[in-house]
Structures are given as C-alpha cells and as structure tokens.
CSV table of C-alpha atoms and ligand atoms in Angstrom, one decimal:
chain,number,residue,atom,x,y,z
A,1,MET,CA,0.0,-0.1,-0.1
A,2,LEU,CA,2.9,2.4,0.7
A,3,GLU,CA,5.0,1.3,-2.3
A,4,GLY,CA,7.1,4.3,-3.6
A,5,LYS,CA,6.1,6.5,-0.7
A,6,ASN,CA,8.7,8.6,1.0
A,7,ILE,CA,7.9,9.0,4.7
A,8,VAL,CA,9.8,11.1,7.3
A,9,ILE,CA,9.5,10.2,10.9
A,10,GLY,CA,10.6,12.8,13.5
A,11,VAL,CA,11.2,11.2,16.8
A,12,CYS,CA,11.4,13.5,19.9
A,13,GLY,CA,12.6,12.9,23.5
A,14,GLY,CA,9.7,11.3,25.1
A,15,ILE,CA,9.6,7.8,26.8
A,16,ALA,CA,7.2,6.6,24.0
A,17,ALA,CA,10.0,7.0,21.5
A,18,TYR,CA,10.5,3.2,21.8
A,19,LYS,CA,7.2,2.5,20.2
A,20,MET,CA,8.5,4.3,17.0
A,21,ALA,CA,10.7,1.2,16.2
A,22,ASP,CA,7.5,-0.8,15.5
A,23,VAL,CA,6.0,2.2,13.5
A,24,VAL,CA,9.1,2.2,11.3
A,25,SER,CA,9.3,-1.5,11.0
A,26,GLY,CA,5.6,-1.6,10.0
A,27,LEU,CA,6.0,1.0,7.4
A,28,VAL,CA,9.0,-0.7,5.8
A,29,LYS,CA,7.0,-3.9,5.6
A,30,MET,CA,4.5,-1.9,3.7
A,31,HIS,CA,7.3,-1.1,1.2
A,32,ALA,CA,7.6,2.6,2.2
A,33,ASP,CA,11.0,4.4,2.0
A,34,VAL,CA,11.3,5.6,5.6
A,35,HIS,CA,13.7,8.3,6.8
A,36,VAL,CA,14.1,9.0,10.6
A,37,VAL,CA,15.2,12.2,12.0
A,38,MET,CA,15.7,12.5,15.8
A,39,THR,CA,16.2,15.2,18.4
A,40,LYS,CA,19.3,14.8,20.6
A,41,ASN,CA,17.1,14.0,23.5
A,42,ALA,CA,15.3,11.2,21.7
A,43,THR,CA,18.6,9.4,21.5
A,44,ASN,CA,18.4,9.0,25.3
A,45,PHE,CA,15.4,6.7,24.8
A,46,ILE,CA,16.2,4.8,21.7
A,47,THR,CA,19.4,4.8,19.6
A,48,PRO,CA,19.7,6.0,15.9
A,49,GLU,CA,21.3,2.7,15.2
A,50,THR,CA,17.9,0.9,15.8
A,51,PHE,CA,16.1,3.2,13.3
A,52,LYS,CA,19.0,2.8,10.8
A,53,VAL,CA,18.7,-1.0,10.9
A,54,LEU,CA,14.9,-1.0,10.6
A,55,SER,CA,14.7,1.7,7.9
A,56,LYS,CA,17.9,0.8,6.0
A,57,ASN,CA,18.6,4.6,5.7
A,58,LYS,CA,20.8,7.0,7.5
A,59,VAL,CA,19.4,8.5,10.6
A,60,TYR,CA,19.9,12.2,11.1
A,61,VAL,CA,20.3,13.8,14.6
A,62,ASP,CA,22.6,16.7,14.0
A,63,VAL,CA,21.9,19.2,11.2
A,64,PHE,CA,25.7,19.6,10.8
A,65,ASP,CA,26.3,15.8,10.3
A,66,GLU,CA,24.8,15.7,6.8
A,67,ASP,CA,27.6,13.7,5.3
A,68,THR,CA,27.0,14.6,1.6
A,69,ASP,CA,29.1,15.8,-1.3
A,70,ASP,CA,26.2,17.2,-3.2
A,71,TYR,CA,25.3,20.4,-1.5
A,72,THR,CA,22.2,20.9,-3.7
A,73,LYS,CA,20.6,18.0,-1.6
A,74,VAL,CA,21.3,18.9,2.0
A,75,PRO,CA,19.2,16.5,4.0
A,76,HIS,CA,17.6,19.1,6.4
A,77,ILE,CA,16.0,20.6,3.2
A,78,SER,CA,15.7,17.6,0.9
A,79,LEU,CA,14.1,15.2,3.5
A,80,GLY,CA,11.2,17.4,4.2
A,81,SER,CA,10.8,18.6,0.6
A,82,ASN,CA,10.8,15.1,-0.9
A,83,ALA,CA,8.5,13.5,1.7
A,84,ASP,CA,5.0,12.4,1.0
A,85,VAL,CA,4.2,12.6,4.6
A,86,ILE,CA,5.9,13.5,7.8
A,87,LEU,CA,5.0,12.1,11.2
A,88,ILE,CA,6.3,13.8,14.4
A,89,ALA,CA,6.0,11.2,17.2
A,90,PRO,CA,6.2,11.3,20.1
A,91,ALA,CA,5.8,15.1,19.8
A,92,THR,CA,6.9,16.7,23.1
A,93,ALA,CA,5.7,20.0,24.5
A,94,ASN,CA,9.1,21.5,23.6
A,95,VAL,CA,9.1,20.5,20.0
A,96,ILE,CA,5.4,21.5,19.5
A,97,GLY,CA,6.3,24.9,21.1
A,98,LYS,CA,9.2,25.3,18.7
A,99,MET,CA,7.2,24.3,15.5
A,100,ALA,CA,4.3,26.5,16.6
A,101,ASN,CA,6.7,29.4,16.5
A,102,GLY,CA,8.8,28.6,13.5
A,103,ILE,CA,11.8,27.8,15.6
A,104,ALA,CA,14.2,25.3,13.7
A,105,ASP,CA,17.2,24.5,15.9
A,106,ASP,CA,17.5,20.8,15.4
A,107,MET,CA,16.9,18.2,12.7
A,108,VAL,CA,13.3,17.5,13.6
A,109,THR,CA,12.1,21.1,13.8
A,110,THR,CA,14.2,22.0,10.7
A,111,VAL,CA,12.9,19.2,8.3
A,112,VAL,CA,9.2,20.4,8.7
A,113,LEU,CA,9.8,23.9,7.5
A,114,PRO,CA,10.5,23.3,3.8
A,115,ALA,CA,7.9,20.5,3.7
A,116,THR,CA,4.8,21.0,1.6
A,117,CYS,CA,3.4,17.4,2.3
A,118,PRO,CA,0.8,16.5,5.0
A,119,ILE,CA,2.5,16.9,8.4
A,120,LEU,CA,1.0,14.7,11.3
A,121,VAL,CA,1.9,15.5,14.9
A,122,SER,CA,1.3,13.0,17.7
A,123,PRO,CA,1.7,14.8,21.0
A,124,SER,CA,2.7,12.6,23.9
A,125,MET,CA,3.6,13.8,27.5
A,126,ASN,CA,2.4,14.1,31.0
A,127,VAL,CA,-1.4,14.9,31.3
A,128,HIS,CA,-0.9,18.2,33.1
A,129,MET,CA,1.6,19.3,30.5
A,130,PHE,CA,-0.8,18.3,27.8
A,131,GLU,CA,-3.6,20.3,29.3
A,132,ASN,CA,-1.4,23.3,29.9
A,133,LYS,CA,-2.9,26.4,28.2
A,134,ILE,CA,0.4,27.1,26.4
A,135,VAL,CA,0.7,23.7,25.0
A,136,GLN,CA,-2.9,23.7,24.0
A,137,ASP,CA,-2.5,27.1,22.3
A,138,ASN,CA,0.6,25.8,20.4
A,139,ILE,CA,-1.3,22.7,19.2
A,140,GLU,CA,-4.1,24.9,18.0
A,141,LYS,CA,-1.5,27.1,16.1
A,142,LEU,CA,-0.2,23.9,14.5
A,143,ARG,CA,-3.7,23.0,13.4
A,144,SER,CA,-4.2,26.5,12.0
A,145,TYR,CA,-1.0,26.0,9.9
A,146,GLY,CA,-2.6,22.9,8.3
A,147,MET,CA,-0.8,20.2,10.5
A,148,SER,CA,-3.0,17.2,11.6
A,149,ILE,CA,-2.9,16.5,15.3
A,150,ILE,CA,-3.4,12.9,16.4
A,151,GLU,CA,-5.2,12.9,19.7
A,152,PRO,CA,-3.1,11.1,22.5
A,153,ASP,CA,-4.6,8.1,24.1
A,154,SER,CA,-5.8,8.2,27.8
A,155,GLY,CA,-4.5,5.7,30.5
A,156,HIS,CA,-1.7,5.2,32.8
A,157,LEU,CA,1.3,7.4,31.9
A,158,ALA,CA,5.0,6.4,32.3
A,159,CYS,CA,5.3,9.4,34.7
A,160,GLY,CA,2.9,7.8,37.1
A,161,TYR,CA,-0.1,10.0,36.4
A,162,ASP,CA,-3.4,8.8,34.9
A,163,GLY,CA,-4.9,10.8,32.0
A,164,LYS,CA,-4.5,11.9,28.4
A,165,GLY,CA,-1.0,11.9,27.0
A,166,LYS,CA,-0.1,8.4,25.8
A,167,LEU,CA,1.3,7.9,22.3
A,168,PRO,CA,-1.3,5.8,20.4
A,169,GLN,CA,-0.3,2.3,19.4
A,170,PRO,CA,2.1,1.8,16.3
A,171,ASP,CA,-0.7,0.3,14.1
A,172,GLU,CA,-2.9,3.4,14.9
A,173,LEU,CA,-0.1,5.7,13.9
A,174,ILE,CA,0.5,3.7,10.7
A,175,GLU,CA,-3.1,4.0,9.9
A,176,HIS,CA,-3.0,7.8,10.2
A,177,ILE,CA,0.0,7.8,7.7
A,178,VAL,CA,-1.9,5.6,5.3
A,179,TYR,CA,-4.9,7.7,5.6
A,180,ALA,CA,-3.0,10.9,5.0
A,181,ILE,CA,-1.4,9.8,1.8
A,182,SER,CA,-3.9,7.3,0.4
A,183,LYS,CA,-3.7,7.7,-3.4
A,184,LYS,CA,-6.9,9.1,-4.5
A,185,LYS,CA,-9.5,11.3,-3.0
A,186,ASP,CA,-12.2,10.5,-5.6
A,187,MET,CA,-15.1,10.0,-3.2
A,188,VAL,CA,-15.2,13.3,-1.6
A,189,GLY,CA,-18.8,14.5,-1.3
A,190,LYS,CA,-20.2,10.9,-1.5
A,191,LYS,CA,-22.0,9.5,1.5
A,192,VAL,CA,-21.4,5.8,1.9
A,193,LEU,CA,-23.4,3.5,4.2
A,194,VAL,CA,-21.9,0.0,4.9
A,195,ASP,CA,-23.0,-2.8,7.2
A,196,ALA,CA,-20.7,-5.4,8.4
A,197,GLY,CA,-20.2,-8.4,10.8
A,198,PRO,CA,-22.7,-11.0,12.1
A,199,THR,CA,-25.8,-10.4,14.0
A,200,GLN,CA,-26.7,-12.0,17.3
A,201,GLU,CA,-30.3,-13.4,17.7
A,202,SER,CA,-31.2,-14.0,21.4
A,203,ILE,CA,-32.6,-17.2,22.6
A,204,ASP,CA,-32.5,-16.4,26.3
A,205,PRO,CA,-30.3,-14.2,28.5
A,206,ILE,CA,-27.3,-16.5,28.0
A,207,ARG,CA,-27.5,-17.9,24.4
A,208,TYR,CA,-27.9,-16.6,20.9
A,209,ILE,CA,-27.7,-17.7,17.3
A,210,THR,CA,-25.0,-16.1,15.2
A,211,ASN,CA,-22.6,-16.9,12.3
A,212,ARG,CA,-18.9,-17.1,11.4
A,213,SER,CA,-18.6,-13.5,9.9
A,214,SER,CA,-15.6,-11.6,11.2
A,215,GLY,CA,-16.8,-8.3,9.8
A,216,LYS,CA,-13.4,-7.8,8.1
A,217,MET,CA,-14.8,-7.2,4.5
A,218,GLY,CA,-17.2,-4.6,5.6
A,219,TYR,CA,-14.6,-2.8,7.8
A,220,SER,CA,-12.3,-2.8,4.7
A,221,LEU,CA,-15.0,-1.2,2.6
A,222,ALA,CA,-15.6,1.5,5.3
A,223,ARG,CA,-11.9,2.1,5.8
A,224,VAL,CA,-11.1,2.4,2.1
A,225,ALA,CA,-14.1,4.5,1.3
A,226,ALA,CA,-13.1,6.9,4.2
A,227,MET,CA,-9.5,7.1,2.8
A,228,ARG,CA,-10.9,8.0,-0.6
A,229,GLY,CA,-12.6,10.9,1.0
A,230,ALA,CA,-16.2,9.6,1.4
A,231,GLU,CA,-18.4,10.4,4.4
A,232,VAL,CA,-18.8,6.9,5.8
A,233,THR,CA,-21.4,5.4,8.2
A,234,LEU,CA,-20.6,1.8,9.3
A,235,VAL,CA,-23.4,-0.2,10.9
A,236,SER,CA,-21.7,-3.1,12.7
A,237,GLY,CA,-22.7,-6.3,14.3
A,238,PRO,CA,-20.6,-7.5,17.2
A,239,THR,CA,-17.0,-7.8,16.1
A,240,ASN,CA,-13.4,-7.4,17.5
A,241,LEU,CA,-12.4,-4.9,14.9
A,242,LYS,CA,-11.3,-1.4,15.5
A,243,THR,CA,-13.3,1.4,14.0
A,244,PRO,CA,-11.4,2.6,10.9
A,245,LEU,CA,-10.2,6.1,11.0
A,246,GLY,CA,-12.6,8.7,9.8
A,247,VAL,CA,-15.6,6.3,10.0
A,248,ASP,CA,-18.8,7.0,12.0
A,249,LYS,CA,-19.8,3.6,13.6
A,250,ILE,CA,-23.3,2.6,14.8
A,251,ASP,CA,-23.1,-0.6,16.9
A,252,VAL,CA,-26.0,-3.1,16.5
A,253,ILE,CA,-26.7,-6.6,17.9
A,254,SER,CA,-29.6,-8.2,16.1
A,255,ALA,CA,-30.9,-8.3,12.5
A,256,LYS,CA,-33.8,-6.0,13.7
A,257,ASP,CA,-31.3,-3.5,15.1
A,258,MET,CA,-29.4,-3.6,11.8
A,259,TYR,CA,-32.5,-3.2,9.8
A,260,ASP,CA,-33.5,-0.2,11.8
A,261,ALA,CA,-30.1,1.5,11.6
A,262,MET,CA,-29.8,0.8,7.9
A,263,ILE,CA,-33.4,2.1,7.0
A,264,GLN,CA,-32.7,5.2,9.2
A,265,ASN,CA,-29.5,6.1,7.4
A,266,ALA,CA,-30.3,4.9,3.9
A,267,ASP,CA,-32.2,8.0,2.6
A,268,ASN,CA,-29.3,10.3,2.2
A,269,SER,CA,-26.7,7.7,1.2
A,270,ASP,CA,-25.2,7.8,-2.3
A,271,ILE,CA,-23.8,4.3,-2.1
A,272,ILE,CA,-25.0,1.6,0.2
A,273,ILE,CA,-23.1,-1.6,0.6
A,274,MET,CA,-24.3,-4.6,2.5
A,275,ALA,CA,-21.4,-6.7,3.6
A,276,ALA,CA,-23.0,-8.0,6.9
A,277,ALA,CA,-24.1,-11.5,7.4
A,278,VAL,CA,-27.5,-10.9,8.6
A,279,ALA,CA,-29.4,-13.7,10.3
A,280,ASP,CA,-32.3,-14.9,8.2
A,281,TYR,CA,-34.2,-16.3,11.1
A,282,THR,CA,-34.6,-15.2,14.6
A,283,PRO,CA,-36.2,-17.0,17.7
A,284,GLU,CA,-40.0,-16.3,17.8
A,285,THR,CA,-39.6,-15.4,21.5
A,286,VAL,CA,-36.7,-14.6,23.8
A,287,ALA,CA,-36.9,-16.4,27.1
A,288,GLU,CA,-36.9,-14.1,30.0
A,289,ASN,CA,-34.9,-16.6,32.1
A,290,LYS,CA,-32.3,-19.2,31.2
A,291,ILE,CA,-33.9,-22.1,29.5
A,292,LYS,CA,-33.4,-25.1,31.8
A,293,LYS,CA,-32.4,-28.4,30.4
A,294,LYS,CA,-35.1,-31.0,30.3
A,295,ASP,CA,-35.4,-34.7,29.1
A,296,GLY,CA,-35.8,-35.0,25.3
A,297,ASN,CA,-34.9,-32.6,22.5
A,298,LEU,CA,-35.7,-28.9,22.4
A,299,ASN,CA,-37.1,-27.2,19.3
A,300,ILE,CA,-36.9,-23.4,19.1
A,301,PRO,CA,-39.4,-21.8,16.6
A,302,LEU,CA,-37.7,-19.3,14.4
A,303,ASN,CA,-39.3,-16.4,12.5
A,304,ARG,CA,-38.0,-14.9,9.3
A,305,THR,CA,-36.2,-11.6,9.7
A,306,GLU,CA,-36.6,-8.7,7.3
A,307,ASP,CA,-34.4,-8.8,4.2
A,308,ILE,CA,-32.6,-5.4,4.5
A,309,LEU,CA,-31.0,-5.4,1.1
A,310,LYS,CA,-34.3,-6.2,-0.5
A,311,THR,CA,-36.2,-3.5,1.4
A,312,LEU,CA,-33.5,-1.0,0.5
A,313,GLY,CA,-33.7,-2.1,-3.2
A,314,GLU,CA,-37.5,-1.6,-3.2
A,315,GLN,CA,-37.1,1.9,-1.6
A,316,LYS,CA,-34.1,2.9,-3.8
A,317,LYS,CA,-33.7,6.6,-4.3
A,318,LYS,CA,-32.9,8.1,-7.7
A,319,GLY,CA,-29.1,8.0,-8.3
A,320,GLN,CA,-28.5,5.7,-5.3
A,321,VAL,CA,-26.2,2.7,-5.9
A,322,ILE,CA,-27.0,-0.4,-3.9
A,323,VAL,CA,-24.4,-3.3,-3.5
A,324,GLY,CA,-25.0,-6.5,-1.9
A,325,PHE,CA,-22.8,-9.5,-1.1
A,326,SER,CA,-23.6,-13.2,-1.8
A,327,MET,CA,-22.1,-16.0,0.1
A,328,GLU,CA,-22.7,-19.4,-1.5
A,329,THR,CA,-21.3,-22.9,-1.2
A,330,GLU,CA,-22.7,-23.9,-4.6
A,331,ASN,CA,-23.9,-22.5,-7.9
A,332,LEU,CA,-22.2,-19.2,-7.0
A,333,LEU,CA,-22.7,-17.2,-10.1
A,334,ALA,CA,-26.3,-18.3,-10.9
A,335,ASN,CA,-27.5,-17.8,-7.3
A,336,SER,CA,-25.8,-14.5,-7.0
A,337,ARG,CA,-27.3,-13.2,-10.2
A,338,LYS,CA,-30.8,-14.2,-9.0
A,339,LYS,CA,-30.0,-12.1,-5.8
A,340,LEU,CA,-29.1,-9.1,-8.0
A,341,GLU,CA,-32.5,-9.2,-9.7
A,342,SER,CA,-34.7,-10.3,-6.7
A,343,LYS,CA,-33.2,-7.6,-4.5
A,344,ASN,CA,-33.1,-4.8,-7.0
A,345,SER,CA,-29.4,-4.3,-6.5
A,346,ASP,CA,-26.9,-2.6,-8.8
A,347,MET,CA,-24.1,-5.0,-7.9
A,348,ILE,CA,-23.7,-8.2,-6.1
A,349,CYS,CA,-20.2,-9.3,-4.9
A,350,ALA,CA,-20.2,-13.0,-5.0
A,351,ASN,CA,-17.8,-15.0,-2.9
A,352,SER,CA,-17.6,-18.8,-2.5
A,353,LEU,CA,-17.0,-20.2,0.8
A,354,THR,CA,-15.4,-23.3,-0.7
A,355,ILE,CA,-12.3,-21.5,-2.2
A,356,GLU,CA,-9.2,-21.1,-0.1
A,357,GLY,CA,-8.4,-17.5,0.7
A,358,ALA,CA,-12.0,-16.4,0.5
A,359,GLY,CA,-14.8,-15.8,2.8
A,360,TYR,CA,-15.0,-15.4,6.6
A,361,GLN,CA,-12.3,-14.7,9.1
A,362,VAL,CA,-9.4,-14.4,6.5
A,363,ASP,CA,-7.8,-11.1,5.4
A,364,THR,CA,-8.1,-12.0,1.7
A,365,ASN,CA,-11.0,-12.6,-0.6
A,366,ILE,CA,-11.8,-13.8,-4.1
A,367,VAL,CA,-14.9,-12.1,-5.4
A,368,THR,CA,-16.8,-11.9,-8.6
A,369,LEU,CA,-18.5,-8.5,-9.3
A,370,ILE,CA,-21.8,-9.1,-10.9
A,371,THR,CA,-23.7,-6.1,-12.4
A,372,ARG,CA,-26.7,-5.8,-14.7
A,373,THR,CA,-24.3,-5.7,-17.7
A,374,ASP,CA,-21.3,-7.8,-16.8
A,375,GLU,CA,-19.3,-10.1,-14.6
A,376,GLU,CA,-15.7,-9.3,-13.4
A,377,GLU,CA,-13.8,-12.1,-11.5
A,378,LEU,CA,-11.1,-10.5,-9.3
A,379,PRO,CA,-8.0,-12.5,-8.4
A,380,LEU,CA,-7.1,-13.4,-4.8
A,381,MET,CA,-6.5,-10.1,-3.1
A,382,SER,CA,-6.4,-8.4,0.4
A,383,LYS,CA,-9.8,-7.4,1.5
A,384,ASP,CA,-8.7,-3.8,1.4
A,385,ASP,CA,-7.8,-4.1,-2.3
A,386,VAL,CA,-11.1,-6.0,-3.0
A,387,ALA,CA,-12.8,-3.1,-1.2
A,388,ASP,CA,-11.1,-0.7,-3.4
A,389,ALA,CA,-12.2,-2.5,-6.5
A,390,ILE,CA,-15.9,-2.7,-5.3
A,391,LEU,CA,-15.8,1.0,-4.6
A,392,THR,CA,-14.3,2.0,-8.0
A,393,ARG,CA,-17.1,-0.1,-9.6
A,394,ALA,CA,-19.8,1.4,-7.5
A,395,LEU,CA,-18.5,4.9,-8.3
A,396,SER,CA,-18.6,4.2,-12.0
A,397,ILE,CA,-22.3,2.9,-11.7
A,398,SER,CA,-23.1,6.0,-9.8
A,399,SER,CA,-21.8,8.2,-12.5
A,400,LEU,CA,-24.1,6.5,-15.0
A,401,THR,CA,-27.3,6.7,-12.8
B,1,CTP,N1,-29.2,-9.7,3.5
B,1,CTP,C1,-30.0,-8.8,4.1
B,1,CTP,N2,-30.9,-9.1,5.1
B,1,CTP,C2,-31.0,-10.3,5.4
B,1,CTP,C3,-30.3,-11.4,4.8
B,1,CTP,C4,-29.3,-11.0,3.9
B,1,CTP,O1,-29.9,-7.6,3.8
B,1,CTP,N3,-32.0,-10.7,6.2
B,1,CTP,C5,-28.2,-9.2,2.6
B,1,CTP,C6,-26.7,-9.6,2.9
B,1,CTP,O2,-26.2,-8.6,3.6
B,1,CTP,C7,-26.1,-9.6,1.6
B,1,CTP,C8,-27.2,-10.2,0.6
B,1,CTP,O3,-28.4,-10.0,1.4
B,1,CTP,O4,-25.7,-8.5,1.1
B,1,CTP,C9,-27.2,-11.7,0.4
B,1,CTP,O5,-27.0,-12.5,1.5
B,1,CTP,P1,-26.9,-14.1,1.6
B,1,CTP,O6,-26.7,-14.5,2.9
B,1,CTP,O7,-25.8,-14.4,0.6
B,1,CTP,O8,-28.2,-14.5,0.8
B,1,CTP,P2,-29.7,-14.5,1.4
B,1,CTP,O9,-30.4,-13.3,0.9
B,1,CTP,O10,-29.7,-14.7,2.8
B,1,CTP,O11,-30.2,-15.8,0.7
B,1,CTP,P3,-29.9,-17.4,0.8
B,1,CTP,O12,-30.0,-17.6,2.3
B,1,CTP,O13,-30.8,-18.0,0.1
B,1,CTP,O14,-28.5,-17.5,0.2
C-alpha cells in the first residue's frame, strides 16, 4: 500500500520513542521508504542505530552531520521537501512549542519547515503538561497551519499519572499515515453506508444464534471509502475490529437493530453496501430466564427476519447505488445473479466459501463483481484491495445513474 512512498518520521525525546521502532518496521514492511530524524534528547530513549537498521537509511540527529558531497541536496532541506508525509511522534511540548513558533534549531524542527506534504503531529507527554494552556494554544496554532494533530490516548502514563498523553499504538499511527497519503480522494462529497459483521439473535439471556462472519470485508470497505474521501457510516454487528479512521460507527446486535439502523441512514446515502451476514431467522420469542435443560430434545421456533437489502432495493432513491454480497457454497454465479434481480441491487459481490483464501475470518477474498451488464472475476486480493475495486465499480455505476 505504501510502495514508492517517502515517509519522514521525526522522533522527539519522550519515553514513548521506543514505540516508534514498531512504526518504522511496520511502514518498511508496507514497502515505504522511511527516513528517521531524531532530536538529541530522543537518543536518550532509543538509539539512531535501531532506526538505521529498521529503515535501512541513514538517521539524522545533527543538522551539521549531513555527510553529503552534493550540497544541492542537503538532507535538512531535501528530506522534508521530498516527503509524501511527515509524522512527528512522540511530539513533546518542547518540539510542539518550537514548531508553533517557526523555531528550527534541530533536525526535527528543521525538516518540517520546507515541507509541503501533510504533516502529522502526535503529542505525547504528562497529562498536566498536555492540558497546559500554552501547549494547547501551540497545538491549535499547528492546526491552523494545516498540520493534523493525532489525539493522544488516555491511560496510565509512564510518569505515574493517569490521563490523556499516551502515544497511540504503532498500528494506529501507521493507519494515520496511510490515511494521509492514500492515493486518490475521488469519493469526496459521497455519502457511503456500509454494514458489516454478524448479527446475534437472542434465545435467552445466555444464548444466541450467530454466524462465522468476522466483519473484515465490511470494515475494509468502510476504511477504504473513508480514505478515498467519502463520508462513511458503518453499521456493525458484534466484532473485535477497531473502528477505521474517519468512519462513523453505529453498533448493533440483532438483525432487527441492523434493519432499523440501515433504514434510518439509507435515505441520504449515495452508495449503500451490505457486507453484513444478517441472520435470516430469529427466535420467535426470547426467554426471560435461562432455558433449563429437560429430558428430550428442544425445538426453538424461528421467524424470518426482514431482508434489509431487498427492502432498500425496493425503496431505492434516484441516483443511489446499492451493492450486496452473496455468500454461497454452490452455484455461486447463478444464485448471485438471482439475488441481483430479486433484491433490485446494482451489483452483487459474489464469494464462495469453498475457495481457499475467500470468505469469513481471513484477510483475503476472491470475489466476482456481478452487475446488470457484466461479470468481473477479481483475483485473490487483500480485503482492502477488494474493497477498493468494489468502490471503484460502485462509483462508475453511480456516474451512470
Ligand atoms: N441480507 C440482508 N438481510 C437479510 C439477509 C441478507 O440484507 N436478512 C443481505 C446480505 O447482507 C447480503 C445479501 O443480502 O448483502 C445476500 O445475503 P446471503 O446471505 O448471501 O443471501 P440470502 O439473501 O440470505 O439468501 P440465501 O440464504 O438463500 O443464500
């Protein structure tokens, strides 16, 4: 995802500097070209050697240690100028103060000045330092200069205090970077409604009926749509997944909850994508108390749930694009095409549970996009890439409607 991207990481002197090793390593694994600059104080917490080994690039601490024969490419200018994104993390109160006032007296504060790329600043410090009016004013100033501030996490801080000031986890920092430089912003102005995950249908206070959906495909769709600039609402059944950056999430439990949330949000959505594995049946009644074991078998009467996709297809607004999924174990294409017709959808993403690398729980998928006019079989891809392809196709249908 970050192939060919040039990323500059500015590490400052906070205890959380050690977390940046995982950030650099993660970015390199995603094929980014990562350049680390550090303040002198940061080297008390983690050595430049660590970042050098992980990034495979020289790490700069001293503006006068530029080690170059070509003075048209002095690193304190070229690093920032050539970057696709800069992340300053952990950003200390000191460095934030300097950046807010245009002071450039070390490598980190110097590289940001010539940069024209997105600059992300991730403050990390003691809670009272963070809440200090001067620090808050400086953060506001950075915002007003167009820098993006990554809110610190709350919790137990290394200084012994509890509160806001923790550096977010490496995967979250990486997500901010990916979000900032994602390739295209071609969905700005589009409202996208996605549902994801399984539903749980209660039998009694202890038991429920559910399915094997992990929610990964729907979350990928929401994440990629947000990265492409869409305004995204994600209606999610119970999953263990983190809400993607920039996505508005509504948590639901049952098929009925999901129906209500989808219907409520459908009217002003441009693209609706139903990736959830919605229960087709729900217990006729939910026992108030635990159902006790008795001799013989137990039969639980089940009622049909509403078909959300079908309802939305019947109520489809002009210009709206509706995309469904189809999970089959046999006759994949024929059954999926039937769903396209019967649910008045614009596209069905058909995936077979019987192919390795496709379906529930895994991070990859093999999908055939079935529209009214054609069928396109996508190869095995990550769910994020599948999401990207689905959104591109939905956008092109949307431009024709
Ligand atoms: N779907 C829905 N509401 C339901 C059941 C399914 O909106 N109560 C949606 C799913 O989110 C998916 C599409 O319908 O986008 C197809 O779901 P799938 O489970 O493949 O098929 P079903 O419609 O349930 O039909 P069948 O059980 O016959 O395969």
